[in-house]
Amino acid sequence: MNRILFSAIEDSLIGTSGRGLINRLYHGTIVNQIVCLVCGKVSEREENFLDLTLSITGLDTLENGLKSCYIEKEIMDGKNQYRCERCNKLVDATKGARIRCLPEILTISLLRFSYDFVKGERYKETGKFVYPMTLNMAPYYEHAGPNDINEYELFSVVIHRGGAYGGHYHAYIKDIDGLGKWTHPDEETIQIPTDPTTGEVDFIECDCPVELIQAILHRHKDIQTVDKLCGEITKQTGVSWNKRFKKQFGPIHKFLAKYDDKFIYDPSSNHISLKDYGKSDSRGGKETSTLTPENSQEISTLVSEKQATQANVNENSPQKDGNKIGPQKDGPSRKRPPSPSPEIGQCWFDFNDSRVYPIRTKEIEWQYSGKESAYMLFYRKKSLLRPEEAMGNPAYKMPDRIISEVLEENDELHDKRMHYEIAVNLVTLQLHFGGSYQYYKGALWPLPGKCIWIDLNVDRRNTIQDLKLHAMEVGSDLICEDFVIHRMKELPAGSHLYDCVSYDDEKMLKDLSIDEGTKLFIWNGTKYDEDRNVVSFRNEDFQKTLEELKIKDGDKIILDSSATSQKTQIDKSLLEKSKMKSKIEVHIENKCMESCDKDRSRCKIEVEINQTVGELKVMAISKFGLGDIDDGGRLRIEHDRLGLRPPLHDGSTIETAAITQGTNLILERGPAPNSNQITLTFTPGDPRSDLPDKEIIVDRNITVGVCLQCMINKAGYNGLLGSETKETKSELEYPVQLGEVEVSLLSKPVQQQKGKKKCGQKTSLRQAPYNIQDGDVIGVMKDDFGTIEDDLGQEEMKRQIEEIRKQREERRKMEAEFDGFQKKSRRPEVALKIKVDDFR
């Protein structure tokens, strides 16, 4: 990509005074030499370069990499001898490369991407590779004179974050001309999370693993192995190293080995300890902190004593005024120890897409290894000094025409950016007001007839103070004088309030994550007691239920003396309503007398739900003016879909008999079953014939045989069930179907085993396998349960089977005609053996 950029720049500068700019700044020459060890003849070949490529496999520093490429020589002997033109034979020789011409700006590409022939995939070299801030190229120069200036200084680093198959690039660049506004990163506030109850330091939110490990090792002197360190990290943060830091920083063993300037790590013994490093760093030359007793301010602040931390927590804790809800501030904060700012021309910036922010010089050392590491290095000669008038002057030696074009472009870009920022940051909020809500069952519910919310368009870059002013403008009378703003969320169980956003008027809305559609609740911040919340009832509320009025258990109702007459009316209406709920109205049809008029055959009777069915029957008989009824009469329920239901027991209550408001009942002749009897309905004969169903009332504990005998007697069939007389040895004409069990009415003698006497088995209808309950239908029929549809289906199946049989016969005839034509047999497959050799 770098060479493509240079080629594009060169093409754009053709025909201008700057056409040789790229060659003058980046062009260099390498000479490859082969020296004959017999005659001393030197064979050389020059190569031009714009950047030096350097393999880092097996190397740890930039100096060692340059030494292996441009100082060390390869011996060509044995089978690798060189044919010398002067000697005219194969001779021993040395082969090497030297730098003949150095450019003004030296570009070094680090070959971090390699190929693994064993696994067959690419991979990225993430090992530690140290590069200096200043580089002396004299040892690698072919003819380095004493007056030659070969000192280079690092001014840019291109960094790759990711793996061999993808990632992201950003660059560290030194501001040589002092054009940028550099602010010290150490001025950022560090939040030390603490537990308000104990005051202990909490490391859960420590994002820097170096500071985390330093703090843990400084506090716990007994930790001497990596295993104990990992256990303490999990104990302090609640998350292991692999889950929290491994993806970004790699395994902890490699991480500790990478930061050998801060930790002493022995891989053989797995021992770990803090390292006392001096104030001056050998690579960067910048002042760094130590962990010696004389200079341990940073770590001691992290692990301050409990009393000091608790004092800070108490000092910053919110003050509660009555039932006021105040904001909860964060734990204690501090500033990093101030370090001297770099000189003008020595400031570093990180260019990451559209974001540019300052960095410390020591952060360059963090890119020595890992998944985020240096990919290209740019050095410039120290002799390239900038004039004083160029410092801080971005228009130095630029034509006025270009400056005016740049200013116009900047103005246009500024306007577009301003409109874009407004469009992006303009959000619509929902303002909810406390006077429009009531508190019920632990949640907020809107009051009917009240203004629930008002939409407000604001800029997310505004402060909370601006939000309050806008809210007072649109809310006017709905907002009290002293109000607070909480975040509100609507849930199925009602609306709930969350964190307070009005505790700091200088906070910006975007810093509080207030986005499009955020619901904000504006109220006075007071907790009301539900029991003391007095709500007056309106006239239309007196006819509502307690559930509709949202009155729950424990609520207090206050009756005013001025509403005594109204109270009496309320009590009467409630009493009447309760009485109405205990009474129902049923419809009864008289089936005892067929000659009765239609109008006189039906009546309505009002009955209480705790009365019995027998009492309802007596009321119906007296209503119809009937005298004595055969067997006393009985009542049935006539269902809209199920038809007539079994007769009702006289001892059942209206509620247990499932008689509800508007139920249709039938009064008919016949005995009513008692509590230990059930009603069975069966169909005698063929069910396909229109024969009426018959009913029998039997005891719950009778046997199946007795029950079937009662059915036979009710149907009018001759014969006995289970008799062993000689006259009834033949099978009876009519089988009986009981549920899914077919029972034949046979009079065959029962065969008994020798020596054993078989007793008649008695089975209850209520027990398995019959489980007959009151109202079940039992069929007594001559044939099976087949219907006309079943017969048609069987005929269709027979027809299909016959067609399949005919098709099969025709296929066999056709195959017999072609027996003379033999099919070509297929040759058997032969296994193919391939031998694969190792080509490495």
Coordinates of N, CA and C in Angstrom, one line a residue, residues 568-681:
T568 N -75.7 5.7 53.4 CA -76.8 4.8 53.5 C -77.2 4.3 52.2
Q569 N -77.2 5.2 51.2 CA -77.6 4.8 49.8 C -76.5 3.8 49.3
I570 N -75.3 4.0 49.6 CA -74.2 3.1 49.2 C -74.4 1.7 49.8
D571 N -74.7 1.7 51.2 CA -74.9 0.4 51.8 C -76.1 -0.3 51.2
K572 N -77.1 0.4 50.9 CA -78.3 -0.3 50.4 C -78.0 -0.9 49.0
S573 N -77.3 -0.1 48.2 CA -77.0 -0.5 46.8 C -76.0 -1.7 46.9
L574 N -75.1 -1.7 47.8 CA -74.1 -2.8 47.9 C -74.8 -4.0 48.4
L575 N -75.8 -3.8 49.4 CA -76.5 -5.0 49.9 C -77.4 -5.6 48.9
E576 N -78.0 -4.7 48.1 CA -78.9 -5.3 47.0 C -78.0 -6.0 46.0
K577 N -76.8 -5.5 45.7 CA -76.0 -6.1 44.7 C -75.5 -7.5 45.2
S578 N -75.2 -7.6 46.5 CA -74.8 -8.8 47.1 C -75.9 -9.9 47.1
K579 N -77.1 -9.4 47.3 CA -78.2 -10.3 47.3 C -78.5 -10.7 45.9
M580 N -78.3 -9.8 44.9 CA -78.6 -10.2 43.5 C -77.5 -11.2 43.1
K581 N -76.3 -11.2 43.6 CA -75.3 -12.1 43.2 C -75.6 -13.5 43.8
S582 N -76.3 -13.6 44.9 CA -76.6 -14.9 45.5 C -77.9 -15.5 44.9
K583 N -78.6 -14.9 44.1 CA -79.8 -15.4 43.4 C -79.6 -15.5 42.0
I584 N -80.2 -16.5 41.4 CA -80.1 -16.7 39.9 C -81.5 -17.0 39.4
E585 N -81.8 -16.9 38.2 CA -83.1 -17.1 37.5 C -82.9 -18.2 36.5
V586 N -83.7 -19.3 36.6 CA -83.6 -20.4 35.7 C -84.9 -20.6 35.0
H587 N -84.9 -21.3 33.8 CA -86.0 -21.5 33.0 C -86.4 -23.0 33.1
I588 N -87.6 -23.4 33.4 CA -88.0 -24.8 33.6 C -89.2 -25.1 32.6
E589 N -89.0 -26.2 31.9 CA -90.1 -26.6 30.9 C -90.7 -27.9 31.5
N590 N -92.1 -27.9 31.4 CA -92.8 -29.0 31.9 C -93.0 -30.1 30.9
K591 N -92.5 -31.3 31.1 CA -92.6 -32.5 30.2 C -93.5 -33.6 30.8
C592 N -94.1 -33.2 32.0 CA -95.0 -34.2 32.6 C -96.3 -34.3 32.0
M593 N -96.8 -33.3 31.4 CA -98.2 -33.3 30.8 C -98.0 -32.8 29.4
E594 N -98.3 -33.7 28.4 CA -98.2 -33.4 27.0 C -99.3 -32.5 26.5
S595 N -100.5 -32.5 27.1 CA -101.6 -31.7 26.7 C -101.6 -30.3 27.2
C596 N -100.5 -29.9 27.9 CA -100.5 -28.6 28.5 C -100.2 -27.5 27.4
D597 N -100.7 -26.3 27.6 CA -100.5 -25.2 26.6 C -99.0 -24.9 26.6
K598 N -98.6 -24.3 25.5 CA -97.2 -24.0 25.4 C -96.8 -22.9 26.3
D599 N -97.7 -21.9 26.5 CA -97.3 -20.8 27.4 C -97.2 -21.3 28.9
R600 N -98.1 -22.3 29.2 CA -98.1 -22.8 30.6 C -97.1 -23.8 30.8
S601 N -96.4 -24.3 29.7 CA -95.4 -25.4 29.9 C -94.0 -24.8 30.3
R602 N -93.8 -23.5 30.3 CA -92.5 -22.9 30.6 C -92.8 -21.9 31.7
C603 N -91.8 -21.7 32.6 CA -91.8 -20.7 33.6 C -90.4 -20.3 34.0
K604 N -90.3 -19.2 34.7 CA -89.1 -18.7 35.3 C -89.2 -18.7 36.8
I605 N -88.1 -19.2 37.4 CA -88.1 -19.3 38.9 C -86.8 -18.7 39.3
E606 N -86.9 -17.9 40.4 CA -85.7 -17.3 41.0 C -85.4 -18.1 42.2
V607 N -84.1 -18.5 42.3 CA -83.7 -19.4 43.4 C -82.4 -19.0 43.9
E608 N -82.1 -19.3 45.1 CA -80.8 -19.0 45.7 C -79.8 -20.2 45.4
I609 N -78.5 -19.8 45.3 CA -77.6 -20.8 44.9 C -77.3 -21.9 46.0
N610 N -77.7 -21.5 47.3 CA -77.5 -22.5 48.3 C -78.7 -23.4 48.5
Q611 N -79.7 -23.3 47.8 CA -80.9 -24.2 47.9 C -80.6 -25.5 47.1
T612 N -81.4 -26.5 47.4 CA -81.1 -27.8 46.8 C -82.0 -28.0 45.5
V613 N -81.6 -29.0 44.8 CA -82.4 -29.3 43.5 C -83.8 -29.8 43.9
G614 N -83.9 -30.5 45.0 CA -85.3 -31.0 45.4 C -86.2 -29.8 45.8
E615 N -85.6 -28.8 46.4 CA -86.5 -27.6 46.7 C -86.9 -26.9 45.4
L616 N -86.0 -26.8 44.4 CA -86.3 -26.2 43.1 C -87.4 -27.0 42.4
K617 N -87.3 -28.4 42.6 CA -88.4 -29.2 41.9 C -89.7 -29.0 42.6
V618 N -89.8 -28.9 43.9 CA -91.0 -28.6 44.6 C -91.6 -27.2 44.1
M619 N -90.7 -26.2 44.0 CA -91.2 -24.9 43.5 C -91.7 -25.0 42.1
A620 N -91.1 -25.8 41.2 CA -91.6 -25.9 39.9 C -92.9 -26.6 39.8
I621 N -93.1 -27.7 40.6 CA -94.4 -28.4 40.7 C -95.5 -27.5 41.1
S622 N -95.2 -26.7 42.2 CA -96.3 -25.8 42.6 C -96.5 -24.7 41.6
K623 N -95.5 -24.3 40.9 CA -95.6 -23.2 39.9 C -96.5 -23.7 38.7
F624 N -96.3 -25.0 38.3 CA -97.2 -25.5 37.2 C -98.5 -26.0 37.8
G625 N -98.7 -26.1 39.1 CA -100.0 -26.5 39.6 C -100.2 -28.0 39.4
L626 N -99.2 -28.8 39.5 CA -99.3 -30.3 39.3 C -99.6 -30.9 40.6
G627 N -100.2 -32.1 40.5 CA -100.5 -32.9 41.7 C -99.4 -33.9 41.9
D628 N -99.8 -35.1 42.1 CA -98.8 -36.2 42.3 C -98.2 -36.5 40.9
I629 N -96.9 -36.7 40.8 CA -96.2 -37.1 39.6 C -95.7 -38.5 39.9
D630 N -95.7 -39.3 38.8 CA -95.2 -40.7 38.9 C -93.8 -40.7 39.3
D631 N -93.5 -41.5 40.3 CA -92.1 -41.7 40.9 C -91.6 -40.4 41.4
G632 N -92.4 -39.4 41.6 CA -91.9 -38.1 42.3 C -91.4 -37.1 41.3
G633 N -91.0 -37.4 40.0 CA -90.5 -36.5 39.1 C -89.0 -36.2 39.3
R634 N -88.4 -35.6 38.3 CA -87.0 -35.3 38.3 C -86.7 -34.1 37.4
L635 N -85.5 -33.5 37.6 CA -85.1 -32.4 36.8 C -83.8 -32.8 36.0
R636 N -83.8 -32.2 34.8 CA -82.6 -32.4 33.9 C -82.1 -31.0 33.4
I637 N -80.9 -31.0 33.1 CA -80.4 -29.8 32.4 C -80.4 -30.0 30.9
E638 N -81.0 -29.0 30.2 CA -81.0 -29.1 28.7 C -79.9 -28.2 28.2
H639 N -78.8 -28.8 27.7 CA -77.6 -28.0 27.3 C -77.9 -27.6 25.8
D640 N -77.3 -26.5 25.4 CA -77.5 -26.0 24.0 C -76.8 -26.9 23.0
R641 N -75.7 -27.5 23.3 CA -74.9 -28.3 22.4 C -75.0 -29.8 22.7
L642 N -75.0 -30.1 24.0 CA -74.9 -31.5 24.4 C -76.3 -32.2 24.6
G643 N -77.4 -31.3 24.5 CA -78.7 -31.9 24.7 C -79.0 -32.1 26.1
L644 N -79.9 -33.1 26.4 CA -80.3 -33.5 27.7 C -79.2 -34.1 28.5
R645 N -79.0 -33.7 29.7 CA -78.0 -34.2 30.6 C -78.6 -35.2 31.5
P646 N -77.8 -36.0 32.3 CA -78.4 -37.0 33.2 C -79.3 -36.3 34.3
P647 N -80.2 -37.0 34.8 CA -81.1 -36.4 35.9 C -80.3 -36.0 37.1
L648 N -80.7 -34.9 37.7 CA -80.0 -34.3 38.9 C -80.4 -35.0 40.2
H649 N -79.5 -35.1 41.1 CA -79.8 -35.6 42.4 C -80.5 -34.5 43.2
D650 N -81.6 -35.0 43.9 CA -82.4 -34.0 44.7 C -81.6 -33.4 45.8
G651 N -80.5 -34.1 46.3 CA -79.8 -33.6 47.5 C -78.7 -32.6 47.1
S652 N -78.4 -32.4 45.8 CA -77.3 -31.5 45.3 C -77.8 -30.1 45.4
T653 N -76.9 -29.1 45.7 CA -77.3 -27.7 45.7 C -77.3 -27.2 44.3
I654 N -77.8 -26.0 44.2 CA -77.9 -25.3 42.9 C -76.5 -25.1 42.4
E655 N -75.6 -24.7 43.3 CA -74.2 -24.4 42.8 C -73.4 -25.6 42.4
T656 N -73.5 -26.7 43.2 CA -72.8 -27.9 42.9 C -73.4 -28.6 41.7
A657 N -74.6 -28.4 41.4 CA -75.2 -29.0 40.2 C -74.9 -28.3 38.9
A658 N -74.1 -27.2 39.0 CA -73.7 -26.4 37.8 C -74.8 -25.7 37.2
I659 N -75.8 -25.3 38.0 CA -76.9 -24.5 37.5 C -76.6 -23.1 37.6
T660 N -76.5 -22.3 36.5 CA -76.2 -20.9 36.6 C -77.3 -20.1 36.1
Q661 N -77.0 -18.8 36.0 CA -78.0 -17.8 35.5 C -78.5 -18.2 34.1
G662 N -79.8 -18.3 33.9 CA -80.4 -18.6 32.6 C -80.4 -20.0 32.2
T663 N -80.1 -21.0 33.1 CA -80.0 -22.4 32.7 C -81.4 -22.9 32.4
N664 N -81.5 -23.7 31.3 CA -82.8 -24.4 30.9 C -82.9 -25.7 31.6
L665 N -84.0 -26.0 32.3 CA -84.2 -27.3 33.0 C -85.5 -27.9 32.5
I666 N -85.5 -29.2 32.6 CA -86.7 -30.1 32.1 C -87.2 -30.8 33.3
L667 N -88.5 -30.7 33.6 CA -89.2 -31.4 34.6 C -89.9 -32.5 33.9
E668 N -89.6 -33.8 34.3 CA -90.2 -35.0 33.7 C -90.6 -36.0 34.7
R669 N -91.3 -37.0 34.2 CA -91.7 -38.1 35.1 C -90.4 -39.0 35.3
G670 N -90.5 -39.8 36.4 CA -89.5 -40.7 36.7 C -88.8 -40.4 38.0
P671 N -88.1 -41.5 38.5 CA -87.5 -41.3 39.8 C -86.2 -40.5 39.7
A672 N -85.9 -39.7 40.7 CA -84.6 -39.0 40.7 C -83.5 -39.9 41.3
P673 N -82.3 -40.0 40.8 CA -81.3 -40.8 41.4 C -80.8 -40.2 42.7
N674 N -80.4 -41.2 43.6 CA -79.9 -40.7 44.9 C -78.4 -40.5 44.8
S675 N -77.7 -40.3 45.9 CA -76.3 -39.9 45.8 C -75.4 -41.1 45.4
N676 N -75.9 -42.4 45.6 CA -75.0 -43.5 45.3 C -75.4 -44.2 44.0
Q677 N -76.1 -43.5 43.2 CA -76.6 -44.1 41.9 C -76.1 -43.2 40.8
I678 N -75.9 -43.9 39.6 CA -75.5 -43.2 38.4 C -76.5 -43.5 37.3
T679 N -76.5 -42.7 36.2 CA -77.4 -42.9 35.1 C -76.5 -43.3 33.9
L680 N -76.9 -44.5 33.2 CA -76.2 -45.0 32.1 C -77.1 -44.9 30.9
T681 N -76.6 -44.4 29.8 CA -77.4 -44.3 28.5 C -76.8 -45.3 27.5

